Amino acid sequence: ANNQHKLAELSEPGVLATPFAKAIMNPACVGTVAFLDEENATPFTRIWCVLEDYVTIQYGVTKQTRQLFDCCTIIPAGECEGFDGSRNDRCAGILLDQGNGDTADGGCDLEDPAAAWFPGAVSVKAFRLDVRSAHATVESDRTNILRLIGDRADEVNTCMRRMFWSSAAYMAVTDVASEEGTKNMLVELLDTDLLTKDEMLSKLEEEGCVADAASYVLSRKGNTDCLRHLLEFKCDPNNVSSDDRSGLQNAFECGSWDNARLLLDFGADPQHKKPSGGQALEKKHIKHKKEKIPEDIQDALRAAGFTP
């Protein structure tokens, strides 16, 4: 982009007439990458970055070949906890644009790419982005960018918030260490008008939110409120996570009986077939827990046709 630093000299009334927008919209430009500093995600608070992200998301879809928008950041050491209780080393992670309006975690640069994942806290910052509060090194730049945006500030915020909604929702149901309370974050996400309820349910299903909210790692610390809220929102109690684990499997393997009761109360079927062909709950998942399963849960399993 030419003359980008002299925005005040531009007389064009529209965003797309600016040099940087022309660069993004050029057919030779295939994508935009946001490099987000560790934990802070400062570009989401900088007005130049926000504006370029907005042009990419809002107008890049109109190109003959849709403009991609990927986000890279540092994943702090210990940010991600595996099912075996292990924690990740500090590494780089990426959120990849799928070219259809959805994003997917692209893994990390550790030897095992699945050992860490894109930090949900970064996605939450994007979800709470407000271009009106964004900063600029040169105040006149901020003034001129807000002039170019005009009455579309809400549109700028919305396009960013929609893109990061799924990742933020997953963080809300799995990051039980959050000081602000994950249920409050989940309520905020589900109370938005950015998406229809059907769209939210679809994205929550794709993210495996119900299954992972009941995971044994989280259940040790207690995540019943988030799981209940998801189920009351009409999420599928038979949801399966990306690594083919059902909520019942997760709850039983860790002995989280409150989560198991919730899932069964909301219709989870222990004999539900997972995409892999296995059952949602198999005897191998509870073999070592049999003596500890509360009577009421054993009764619920029998009523569902499963003998513990």
PDB file of C-alpha atoms in Angstrom:
ATOM      1  CA  ALA A   1       0.000   0.000   0.000  1.00  0.00           C
ATOM      2  CA  ASN A   2       1.368   3.372  -0.979  1.00  0.00           C
ATOM      3  CA  ASN A   3       1.104   6.486   1.170  1.00  0.00           C
ATOM      4  CA  GLN A   4      -0.608   4.527   3.909  1.00  0.00           C
ATOM      5  CA  HIS A   5       1.001   6.667   6.585  1.00  0.00           C
ATOM      6  CA  LYS A   6      -0.456   9.846   5.054  1.00  0.00           C
ATOM      7  CA  LEU A   7      -4.094   9.041   5.486  1.00  0.00           C
ATOM      8  CA  ALA A   8      -4.982  12.703   6.024  1.00  0.00           C
ATOM      9  CA  GLU A   9      -4.025  13.442   2.410  1.00  0.00           C
ATOM     10  CA  LEU A  10      -6.586  11.015   1.068  1.00  0.00           C
ATOM     11  CA  SER A  11      -9.729  12.721  -0.141  1.00  0.00           C
ATOM     12  CA  GLU A  12     -11.663   9.570  -0.977  1.00  0.00           C
ATOM     13  CA  PRO A  13     -14.800   9.202   1.122  1.00  0.00           C
ATOM     14  CA  GLY A  14     -14.773   5.390   1.270  1.00  0.00           C
ATOM     15  CA  VAL A  15     -12.613   2.774   2.968  1.00  0.00           C
ATOM     16  CA  LEU A  16     -12.143   0.747  -0.211  1.00  0.00           C
ATOM     17  CA  ALA A  17     -10.560   3.731  -1.964  1.00  0.00           C
ATOM     18  CA  THR A  18      -7.638   3.761   0.476  1.00  0.00           C
ATOM     19  CA  PRO A  19      -4.331   2.262  -0.692  1.00  0.00           C
ATOM     20  CA  PHE A  20      -4.199  -0.512   1.906  1.00  0.00           C
ATOM     21  CA  ALA A  21      -7.726  -1.656   0.991  1.00  0.00           C
ATOM     22  CA  LYS A  22      -6.748  -1.740  -2.675  1.00  0.00           C
ATOM     23  CA  ALA A  23      -3.776  -3.920  -1.731  1.00  0.00           C
ATOM     24  CA  ILE A  24      -5.992  -6.354   0.208  1.00  0.00           C
ATOM     25  CA  MET A  25      -8.581  -6.479  -2.574  1.00  0.00           C
ATOM     26  CA  ASN A  26      -5.975  -7.037  -5.294  1.00  0.00           C
ATOM     27  CA  PRO A  27      -6.495 -10.507  -6.860  1.00  0.00           C
ATOM     28  CA  ALA A  28      -2.800 -11.268  -6.277  1.00  0.00           C
ATOM     29  CA  CYS A  29      -3.269 -10.945  -2.510  1.00  0.00           C
ATOM     30  CA  VAL A  30      -4.566 -14.253  -1.164  1.00  0.00           C
ATOM     31  CA  GLY A  31      -4.782 -13.547   2.535  1.00  0.00           C
ATOM     32  CA  THR A  32      -4.199 -11.436   5.607  1.00  0.00           C
ATOM     33  CA  VAL A  33      -2.292 -12.686   8.664  1.00  0.00           C
ATOM     34  CA  ALA A  34      -2.680 -11.088  12.083  1.00  0.00           C
ATOM     35  CA  PHE A  35       0.367 -11.536  14.337  1.00  0.00           C
ATOM     36  CA  LEU A  36      -0.864 -11.229  17.916  1.00  0.00           C
ATOM     37  CA  ASP A  37       1.575 -10.638  20.756  1.00  0.00           C
ATOM     38  CA  GLU A  38       1.527 -13.121  23.626  1.00  0.00           C
ATOM     39  CA  GLU A  39      -1.609 -12.913  25.797  1.00  0.00           C
ATOM     40  CA  ASN A  40      -2.221  -9.211  25.051  1.00  0.00           C
ATOM     41  CA  ALA A  41      -3.354  -9.514  21.394  1.00  0.00           C
ATOM     42  CA  THR A  42      -2.520  -5.825  21.018  1.00  0.00           C
ATOM     43  CA  PRO A  43      -3.516  -5.628  17.315  1.00  0.00           C
ATOM     44  CA  PHE A  44      -7.144  -6.000  18.396  1.00  0.00           C
ATOM     45  CA  THR A  45      -6.760  -2.659  20.181  1.00  0.00           C
ATOM     46  CA  ARG A  46      -4.945  -0.835  17.324  1.00  0.00           C
ATOM     47  CA  ILE A  47      -7.196   0.955  14.870  1.00  0.00           C
ATOM     48  CA  TRP A  48      -5.033   0.349  11.774  1.00  0.00           C
ATOM     49  CA  CYS A  49      -5.035  -3.390  12.433  1.00  0.00           C
ATOM     50  CA  VAL A  50      -8.746  -3.493  13.179  1.00  0.00           C
ATOM     51  CA  LEU A  51      -9.545  -1.638   9.973  1.00  0.00           C
ATOM     52  CA  GLU A  52      -7.414  -3.961   7.851  1.00  0.00           C
ATOM     53  CA  ASP A  53      -9.011  -6.996   9.516  1.00  0.00           C
ATOM     54  CA  TYR A  54     -12.429  -5.508   8.800  1.00  0.00           C
ATOM     55  CA  VAL A  55     -11.687  -4.991   5.105  1.00  0.00           C
ATOM     56  CA  THR A  56     -10.404  -8.567   4.905  1.00  0.00           C
ATOM     57  CA  ILE A  57     -13.459 -10.100   6.566  1.00  0.00           C
ATOM     58  CA  GLN A  58     -16.201  -7.837   5.249  1.00  0.00           C
ATOM     59  CA  TYR A  59     -15.035  -7.166   1.698  1.00  0.00           C
ATOM     60  CA  GLY A  60     -12.497  -9.914   1.057  1.00  0.00           C
ATOM     61  CA  VAL A  61     -15.368 -12.390   0.677  1.00  0.00           C
ATOM     62  CA  THR A  62     -16.457 -10.549  -2.487  1.00  0.00           C
ATOM     63  CA  LYS A  63     -13.219 -11.327  -4.325  1.00  0.00           C
ATOM     64  CA  GLN A  64     -13.282 -14.010  -6.991  1.00  0.00           C
ATOM     65  CA  THR A  65     -11.129 -16.088  -4.658  1.00  0.00           C
ATOM     66  CA  ARG A  66     -12.152 -15.345  -1.095  1.00  0.00           C
ATOM     67  CA  GLN A  67      -9.524 -13.512   0.976  1.00  0.00           C
ATOM     68  CA  LEU A  68      -8.280 -15.664   3.857  1.00  0.00           C
ATOM     69  CA  PHE A  69      -7.675 -14.334   7.368  1.00  0.00           C
ATOM     70  CA  ASP A  70      -5.360 -16.328   9.660  1.00  0.00           C
ATOM     71  CA  CYS A  71      -4.247 -15.385  13.173  1.00  0.00           C
ATOM     72  CA  CYS A  72      -0.943 -16.363  14.791  1.00  0.00           C
ATOM     73  CA  THR A  73       0.054 -15.939  18.407  1.00  0.00           C
ATOM     74  CA  ILE A  74       2.274 -17.325  21.153  1.00  0.00           C
ATOM     75  CA  ILE A  75       0.698 -19.960  23.403  1.00  0.00           C
ATOM     76  CA  PRO A  76       2.106 -19.401  26.917  1.00  0.00           C
ATOM     77  CA  ALA A  77       3.733 -22.300  28.747  1.00  0.00           C
ATOM     78  CA  GLY A  78       1.174 -24.283  30.725  1.00  0.00           C
ATOM     79  CA  GLU A  79      -1.785 -22.711  28.918  1.00  0.00           C
ATOM     80  CA  CYS A  80      -3.190 -26.021  27.678  1.00  0.00           C
ATOM     81  CA  GLU A  81      -3.828 -29.106  29.801  1.00  0.00           C
ATOM     82  CA  GLY A  82      -3.997 -32.511  28.128  1.00  0.00           C
ATOM     83  CA  PHE A  83      -6.238 -35.393  29.183  1.00  0.00           C
ATOM     84  CA  ASP A  84      -3.276 -36.921  30.991  1.00  0.00           C
ATOM     85  CA  GLY A  85      -2.753 -33.739  33.016  1.00  0.00           C
ATOM     86  CA  SER A  86       0.327 -32.670  31.036  1.00  0.00           C
ATOM     87  CA  ARG A  87       0.970 -29.010  30.227  1.00  0.00           C
ATOM     88  CA  ASN A  88       2.394 -27.486  27.051  1.00  0.00           C
ATOM     89  CA  ASP A  89       5.732 -25.776  26.574  1.00  0.00           C
ATOM     90  CA  ARG A  90       5.686 -22.196  25.256  1.00  0.00           C
ATOM     91  CA  CYS A  91       5.043 -22.384  21.524  1.00  0.00           C
ATOM     92  CA  ALA A  92       3.378 -20.749  18.532  1.00  0.00           C
ATOM     93  CA  GLY A  93      -0.211 -21.443  17.504  1.00  0.00           C
ATOM     94  CA  ILE A  94      -2.453 -20.515  14.609  1.00  0.00           C
ATOM     95  CA  LEU A  95      -6.157 -20.104  13.921  1.00  0.00           C
ATOM     96  CA  LEU A  96      -6.823 -20.948  10.282  1.00  0.00           C
ATOM     97  CA  ASP A  97      -9.514 -19.503   8.037  1.00  0.00           C
ATOM     98  CA  GLN A  98     -11.349 -22.380   6.354  1.00  0.00           C
ATOM     99  CA  GLY A  99     -12.463 -20.236   3.424  1.00  0.00           C
ATOM    100  CA  ASN A 100     -16.155 -20.602   4.265  1.00  0.00           C
ATOM    101  CA  GLY A 101     -16.595 -18.208   7.168  1.00  0.00           C
ATOM    102  CA  ASP A 102     -15.435 -20.707   9.782  1.00  0.00           C
ATOM    103  CA  THR A 103     -12.095 -21.063  11.541  1.00  0.00           C
ATOM    104  CA  ALA A 104     -10.221 -24.114  12.771  1.00  0.00           C
ATOM    105  CA  ASP A 105      -7.382 -24.564  15.198  1.00  0.00           C
ATOM    106  CA  GLY A 106      -4.216 -25.175  13.234  1.00  0.00           C
ATOM    107  CA  GLY A 107      -2.290 -26.721  16.109  1.00  0.00           C
ATOM    108  CA  CYS A 108       1.093 -25.582  17.360  1.00  0.00           C
ATOM    109  CA  ASP A 109       4.759 -25.848  16.388  1.00  0.00           C
ATOM    110  CA  LEU A 110       5.656 -28.395  19.063  1.00  0.00           C
ATOM    111  CA  GLU A 111       6.641 -31.929  18.075  1.00  0.00           C
ATOM    112  CA  ASP A 112       3.027 -32.935  18.731  1.00  0.00           C
ATOM    113  CA  PRO A 113       0.899 -30.278  16.961  1.00  0.00           C
ATOM    114  CA  ALA A 114      -2.087 -31.222  19.123  1.00  0.00           C
ATOM    115  CA  ALA A 115      -0.217 -30.601  22.399  1.00  0.00           C
ATOM    116  CA  ALA A 116      -1.424 -26.984  22.487  1.00  0.00           C
ATOM    117  CA  TRP A 117      -4.160 -24.984  20.847  1.00  0.00           C
ATOM    118  CA  PHE A 118      -5.063 -21.403  20.021  1.00  0.00           C
ATOM    119  CA  PRO A 119      -5.632 -19.526  23.296  1.00  0.00           C
ATOM    120  CA  GLY A 120      -9.301 -18.926  23.927  1.00  0.00           C
ATOM    121  CA  ALA A 121      -8.473 -15.794  25.914  1.00  0.00           C
ATOM    122  CA  VAL A 122      -7.184 -14.221  22.691  1.00  0.00           C
ATOM    123  CA  SER A 123     -10.466 -15.023  20.956  1.00  0.00           C
ATOM    124  CA  VAL A 124     -12.347 -13.430  23.846  1.00  0.00           C
ATOM    125  CA  LYS A 125     -10.386 -10.214  23.268  1.00  0.00           C
ATOM    126  CA  ALA A 126     -11.473 -10.275  19.627  1.00  0.00           C
ATOM    127  CA  PHE A 127     -15.066 -10.926  20.654  1.00  0.00           C
ATOM    128  CA  ARG A 128     -14.974  -7.858  22.897  1.00  0.00           C
ATOM    129  CA  LEU A 129     -13.262  -5.670  20.313  1.00  0.00           C
ATOM    130  CA  ASP A 130     -14.580  -2.123  19.918  1.00  0.00           C
ATOM    131  CA  VAL A 131     -13.140  -0.059  17.082  1.00  0.00           C
ATOM    132  CA  ARG A 132     -14.300   3.171  18.766  1.00  0.00           C
ATOM    133  CA  SER A 133     -11.887   2.464  21.633  1.00  0.00           C
ATOM    134  CA  ALA A 134      -8.973   1.398  19.449  1.00  0.00           C
ATOM    135  CA  HIS A 135      -5.732   3.388  19.614  1.00  0.00           C
ATOM    136  CA  ALA A 136      -3.328   4.828  17.061  1.00  0.00           C
ATOM    137  CA  THR A 137       0.220   6.115  17.445  1.00  0.00           C
ATOM    138  CA  VAL A 138      -0.797   9.201  15.493  1.00  0.00           C
ATOM    139  CA  GLU A 139      -4.092  10.571  16.768  1.00  0.00           C
ATOM    140  CA  SER A 140      -4.919  12.102  13.383  1.00  0.00           C
ATOM    141  CA  ASP A 141      -4.845   8.578  11.918  1.00  0.00           C
ATOM    142  CA  ARG A 142      -7.458   7.489  14.417  1.00  0.00           C
ATOM    143  CA  THR A 143      -9.605  10.509  13.617  1.00  0.00           C
ATOM    144  CA  ASN A 144      -9.401   9.891   9.869  1.00  0.00           C
ATOM    145  CA  ILE A 145     -10.055   6.156  10.150  1.00  0.00           C
ATOM    146  CA  LEU A 146     -13.148   6.782  12.251  1.00  0.00           C
ATOM    147  CA  ARG A 147     -14.206   9.310   9.604  1.00  0.00           C
ATOM    148  CA  LEU A 148     -13.790   6.701   6.879  1.00  0.00           C
ATOM    149  CA  ILE A 149     -15.740   4.141   8.902  1.00  0.00           C
ATOM    150  CA  GLY A 150     -18.513   6.631   9.560  1.00  0.00           C
ATOM    151  CA  ASP A 151     -21.674   4.979  10.853  1.00  0.00           C
ATOM    152  CA  ARG A 152     -20.308   1.470  10.258  1.00  0.00           C
ATOM    153  CA  ALA A 153     -18.483   1.096  13.577  1.00  0.00           C
ATOM    154  CA  ASP A 154     -20.963  -1.529  14.768  1.00  0.00           C
ATOM    155  CA  GLU A 155     -20.491  -3.388  11.488  1.00  0.00           C
ATOM    156  CA  VAL A 156     -16.718  -3.423  12.060  1.00  0.00           C
ATOM    157  CA  ASN A 157     -17.174  -4.815  15.568  1.00  0.00           C
ATOM    158  CA  THR A 158     -19.725  -7.389  14.440  1.00  0.00           C
ATOM    159  CA  CYS A 159     -17.644  -8.925  11.665  1.00  0.00           C
ATOM    160  CA  MET A 160     -14.737  -9.489  14.072  1.00  0.00           C
ATOM    161  CA  ARG A 161     -16.922 -10.801  16.874  1.00  0.00           C
ATOM    162  CA  ARG A 162     -18.679 -13.286  14.591  1.00  0.00           C
ATOM    163  CA  MET A 163     -15.382 -14.701  13.360  1.00  0.00           C
ATOM    164  CA  PHE A 164     -14.085 -15.400  16.865  1.00  0.00           C
ATOM    165  CA  TRP A 165     -17.379 -16.446  18.489  1.00  0.00           C
ATOM    166  CA  SER A 166     -16.755 -20.193  18.257  1.00  0.00           C
ATOM    167  CA  SER A 167     -13.266 -20.071  19.730  1.00  0.00           C
ATOM    168  CA  ALA A 168     -14.425 -17.755  22.513  1.00  0.00           C
ATOM    169  CA  ALA A 169     -17.344 -20.071  23.304  1.00  0.00           C
ATOM    170  CA  TYR A 170     -15.040 -23.066  23.560  1.00  0.00           C
ATOM    171  CA  MET A 171     -12.809 -21.127  25.939  1.00  0.00           C
ATOM    172  CA  ALA A 172     -15.841 -20.182  28.036  1.00  0.00           C
ATOM    173  CA  VAL A 173     -16.802 -23.811  28.669  1.00  0.00           C
ATOM    174  CA  THR A 174     -13.309 -25.214  29.151  1.00  0.00           C
ATOM    175  CA  ASP A 175     -11.168 -22.565  30.844  1.00  0.00           C
ATOM    176  CA  VAL A 176     -12.335 -23.175  34.409  1.00  0.00           C
ATOM    177  CA  ALA A 177      -9.385 -21.221  35.783  1.00  0.00           C
ATOM    178  CA  SER A 178     -10.777 -17.945  34.473  1.00  0.00           C
ATOM    179  CA  GLU A 179     -11.152 -15.487  37.323  1.00  0.00           C
ATOM    180  CA  GLU A 180     -14.192 -13.779  35.821  1.00  0.00           C
ATOM    181  CA  GLY A 181     -16.151 -17.025  35.835  1.00  0.00           C
ATOM    182  CA  THR A 182     -16.674 -19.051  32.738  1.00  0.00           C
ATOM    183  CA  LYS A 183     -20.429 -19.282  33.111  1.00  0.00           C
ATOM    184  CA  ASN A 184     -20.711 -15.480  32.941  1.00  0.00           C
ATOM    185  CA  MET A 185     -18.645 -15.487  29.750  1.00  0.00           C
ATOM    186  CA  LEU A 186     -20.821 -18.230  28.278  1.00  0.00           C
ATOM    187  CA  VAL A 187     -24.006 -16.342  29.160  1.00  0.00           C
ATOM    188  CA  GLU A 188     -22.595 -13.262  27.416  1.00  0.00           C
ATOM    189  CA  LEU A 189     -21.796 -15.260  24.278  1.00  0.00           C
ATOM    190  CA  LEU A 190     -25.169 -16.998  24.111  1.00  0.00           C
ATOM    191  CA  ASP A 191     -27.046 -13.749  24.757  1.00  0.00           C
ATOM    192  CA  THR A 192     -25.638 -12.033  21.668  1.00  0.00           C
ATOM    193  CA  ASP A 193     -27.600 -11.286  18.513  1.00  0.00           C
ATOM    194  CA  LEU A 194     -24.551 -11.825  16.292  1.00  0.00           C
ATOM    195  CA  LEU A 195     -25.768 -15.325  15.416  1.00  0.00           C
ATOM    196  CA  THR A 196     -29.109 -17.090  15.339  1.00  0.00           C
ATOM    197  CA  LYS A 197     -29.709 -19.761  17.955  1.00  0.00           C
ATOM    198  CA  ASP A 198     -29.431 -22.458  15.286  1.00  0.00           C
ATOM    199  CA  GLU A 199     -26.069 -21.048  14.192  1.00  0.00           C
ATOM    200  CA  MET A 200     -24.852 -21.041  17.790  1.00  0.00           C
ATOM    201  CA  LEU A 201     -25.998 -24.612  18.366  1.00  0.00           C
ATOM    202  CA  SER A 202     -24.243 -25.717  15.196  1.00  0.00           C
ATOM    203  CA  LYS A 203     -20.970 -24.052  16.187  1.00  0.00           C
ATOM    204  CA  LEU A 204     -21.143 -25.387  19.750  1.00  0.00           C
ATOM    205  CA  GLU A 205     -21.682 -28.859  18.292  1.00  0.00           C
ATOM    206  CA  GLU A 206     -18.719 -28.517  15.920  1.00  0.00           C
ATOM    207  CA  GLU A 207     -16.472 -27.365  18.760  1.00  0.00           C
ATOM    208  CA  GLY A 208     -17.459 -30.337  20.933  1.00  0.00           C
ATOM    209  CA  CYS A 209     -18.403 -27.990  23.759  1.00  0.00           C
ATOM    210  CA  VAL A 210     -20.741 -30.331  25.653  1.00  0.00           C
ATOM    211  CA  ALA A 211     -18.343 -33.265  25.478  1.00  0.00           C
ATOM    212  CA  ASP A 212     -15.326 -31.249  26.536  1.00  0.00           C
ATOM    213  CA  ALA A 213     -17.214 -29.358  29.254  1.00  0.00           C
ATOM    214  CA  ALA A 214     -17.695 -32.755  30.877  1.00  0.00           C
ATOM    215  CA  SER A 215     -14.092 -33.831  30.324  1.00  0.00           C
ATOM    216  CA  TYR A 216     -12.306 -35.492  33.206  1.00  0.00           C
ATOM    217  CA  VAL A 217      -9.635 -32.788  33.410  1.00  0.00           C
ATOM    218  CA  LEU A 218     -12.212 -30.073  33.931  1.00  0.00           C
ATOM    219  CA  SER A 219     -14.549 -32.128  36.059  1.00  0.00           C
ATOM    220  CA  ARG A 220     -11.887 -32.448  38.727  1.00  0.00           C
ATOM    221  CA  LYS A 221     -12.238 -28.713  39.236  1.00  0.00           C
ATOM    222  CA  GLY A 222     -15.987 -28.484  38.651  1.00  0.00           C
ATOM    223  CA  ASN A 223     -17.619 -27.239  35.476  1.00  0.00           C
ATOM    224  CA  THR A 224     -21.204 -28.249  36.126  1.00  0.00           C
ATOM    225  CA  ASP A 225     -22.659 -24.753  35.738  1.00  0.00           C
ATOM    226  CA  CYS A 226     -21.370 -24.378  32.176  1.00  0.00           C
ATOM    227  CA  LEU A 227     -22.499 -27.860  31.200  1.00  0.00           C
ATOM    228  CA  ARG A 228     -25.982 -27.228  32.606  1.00  0.00           C
ATOM    229  CA  HIS A 229     -26.222 -23.923  30.757  1.00  0.00           C
ATOM    230  CA  LEU A 230     -25.272 -25.594  27.468  1.00  0.00           C
ATOM    231  CA  LEU A 231     -27.851 -28.326  27.954  1.00  0.00           C
ATOM    232  CA  GLU A 232     -30.557 -25.847  28.930  1.00  0.00           C
ATOM    233  CA  PHE A 233     -29.685 -23.954  25.755  1.00  0.00           C
ATOM    234  CA  LYS A 234     -30.686 -27.181  23.923  1.00  0.00           C
ATOM    235  CA  CYS A 235     -27.208 -28.398  23.010  1.00  0.00           C
ATOM    236  CA  ASP A 236     -27.048 -32.082  22.111  1.00  0.00           C
ATOM    237  CA  PRO A 237     -26.231 -34.183  25.221  1.00  0.00           C
ATOM    238  CA  ASN A 238     -24.752 -36.814  22.866  1.00  0.00           C
ATOM    239  CA  ASN A 239     -22.190 -34.355  21.491  1.00  0.00           C
ATOM    240  CA  VAL A 240     -18.789 -35.851  20.633  1.00  0.00           C
ATOM    241  CA  SER A 241     -15.516 -33.926  20.784  1.00  0.00           C
ATOM    242  CA  SER A 242     -13.018 -33.587  17.957  1.00  0.00           C
ATOM    243  CA  ASP A 243     -11.017 -36.477  19.413  1.00  0.00           C
ATOM    244  CA  ASP A 244     -14.084 -38.767  19.441  1.00  0.00           C
ATOM    245  CA  ARG A 245     -14.890 -38.563  23.142  1.00  0.00           C
ATOM    246  CA  SER A 246     -18.473 -38.286  24.378  1.00  0.00           C
ATOM    247  CA  GLY A 247     -19.538 -36.302  27.401  1.00  0.00           C
ATOM    248  CA  LEU A 248     -20.637 -39.482  29.182  1.00  0.00           C
ATOM    249  CA  GLN A 249     -17.272 -41.100  28.511  1.00  0.00           C
ATOM    250  CA  ASN A 250     -15.456 -38.081  29.920  1.00  0.00           C
ATOM    251  CA  ALA A 251     -17.695 -37.827  32.976  1.00  0.00           C
ATOM    252  CA  PHE A 252     -17.485 -41.533  33.823  1.00  0.00           C
ATOM    253  CA  GLU A 253     -13.758 -41.873  33.277  1.00  0.00           C
ATOM    254  CA  CYS A 254     -13.110 -39.194  35.878  1.00  0.00           C
ATOM    255  CA  GLY A 255     -15.954 -40.087  38.212  1.00  0.00           C
ATOM    256  CA  SER A 256     -17.663 -36.716  37.811  1.00  0.00           C
ATOM    257  CA  TRP A 257     -21.078 -37.919  38.875  1.00  0.00           C
ATOM    258  CA  ASP A 258     -22.701 -34.473  38.844  1.00  0.00           C
ATOM    259  CA  ASN A 259     -21.838 -34.135  35.175  1.00  0.00           C
ATOM    260  CA  ALA A 260     -22.957 -37.708  34.483  1.00  0.00           C
ATOM    261  CA  ARG A 261     -26.313 -37.032  36.161  1.00  0.00           C
ATOM    262  CA  LEU A 262     -26.770 -33.845  34.154  1.00  0.00           C
ATOM    263  CA  LEU A 263     -26.079 -35.559  30.855  1.00  0.00           C
ATOM    264  CA  LEU A 264     -28.388 -38.475  31.641  1.00  0.00           C
ATOM    265  CA  ASP A 265     -31.123 -36.152  32.928  1.00  0.00           C
ATOM    266  CA  PHE A 266     -30.986 -34.251  29.631  1.00  0.00           C
ATOM    267  CA  GLY A 267     -31.266 -37.402  27.545  1.00  0.00           C
ATOM    268  CA  ALA A 268     -27.697 -38.528  26.875  1.00  0.00           C
ATOM    269  CA  ASP A 269     -27.825 -42.049  25.429  1.00  0.00           C
ATOM    270  CA  PRO A 270     -25.006 -44.342  26.582  1.00  0.00           C
ATOM    271  CA  GLN A 271     -25.583 -46.455  23.464  1.00  0.00           C
ATOM    272  CA  HIS A 272     -25.385 -43.528  21.071  1.00  0.00           C
ATOM    273  CA  LYS A 273     -23.079 -44.317  18.138  1.00  0.00           C
ATOM    274  CA  LYS A 274     -20.104 -42.000  17.779  1.00  0.00           C
ATOM    275  CA  PRO A 275     -18.698 -41.096  14.329  1.00  0.00           C
ATOM    276  CA  SER A 276     -15.987 -43.707  14.891  1.00  0.00           C
ATOM    277  CA  GLY A 277     -18.628 -46.395  15.353  1.00  0.00           C
ATOM    278  CA  GLY A 278     -18.065 -46.878  19.073  1.00  0.00           C
ATOM    279  CA  GLN A 279     -20.675 -46.267  21.749  1.00  0.00           C
ATOM    280  CA  ALA A 280     -20.901 -43.060  23.730  1.00  0.00           C
ATOM    281  CA  LEU A 281     -20.266 -45.129  26.851  1.00  0.00           C
ATOM    282  CA  GLU A 282     -18.552 -48.504  26.892  1.00  0.00           C
ATOM    283  CA  LYS A 283     -17.771 -50.795  29.774  1.00  0.00           C
ATOM    284  CA  LYS A 284     -14.061 -50.155  29.358  1.00  0.00           C
ATOM    285  CA  HIS A 285     -14.738 -46.519  30.246  1.00  0.00           C
ATOM    286  CA  ILE A 286     -16.178 -47.429  33.644  1.00  0.00           C
ATOM    287  CA  LYS A 287     -14.667 -50.817  34.479  1.00  0.00           C
ATOM    288  CA  HIS A 288     -12.449 -49.441  37.235  1.00  0.00           C
ATOM    289  CA  LYS A 289     -15.253 -47.207  38.539  1.00  0.00           C
ATOM    290  CA  LYS A 290     -18.022 -49.783  38.894  1.00  0.00           C
ATOM    291  CA  GLU A 291     -18.000 -49.990  42.668  1.00  0.00           C
ATOM    292  CA  LYS A 292     -18.108 -46.218  42.994  1.00  0.00           C
ATOM    293  CA  ILE A 293     -21.002 -45.442  40.616  1.00  0.00           C
ATOM    294  CA  PRO A 294     -23.887 -44.001  42.687  1.00  0.00           C
ATOM    295  CA  GLU A 295     -27.047 -46.107  42.712  1.00  0.00           C
ATOM    296  CA  ASP A 296     -29.204 -43.444  41.050  1.00  0.00           C
ATOM    297  CA  ILE A 297     -26.787 -43.252  38.121  1.00  0.00           C
ATOM    298  CA  GLN A 298     -26.700 -47.036  37.813  1.00  0.00           C
ATOM    299  CA  ASP A 299     -30.501 -46.973  37.715  1.00  0.00           C
ATOM    300  CA  ALA A 300     -30.481 -44.285  35.009  1.00  0.00           C
ATOM    301  CA  LEU A 301     -28.047 -46.340  32.929  1.00  0.00           C
ATOM    302  CA  ARG A 302     -30.211 -49.461  33.231  1.00  0.00           C
ATOM    303  CA  ALA A 303     -33.269 -47.437  32.237  1.00  0.00           C
ATOM    304  CA  ALA A 304     -31.360 -46.407  29.115  1.00  0.00           C
ATOM    305  CA  GLY A 305     -30.610 -50.045  28.301  1.00  0.00           C
ATOM    306  CA  PHE A 306     -27.008 -50.032  29.527  1.00  0.00           C
ATOM    307  CA  THR A 307     -25.881 -52.412  32.252  1.00  0.00           C
ATOM    308  CA  PRO A 308     -22.991 -50.947  34.261  1.00  0.00           C
TER     309      PRO A 308
END
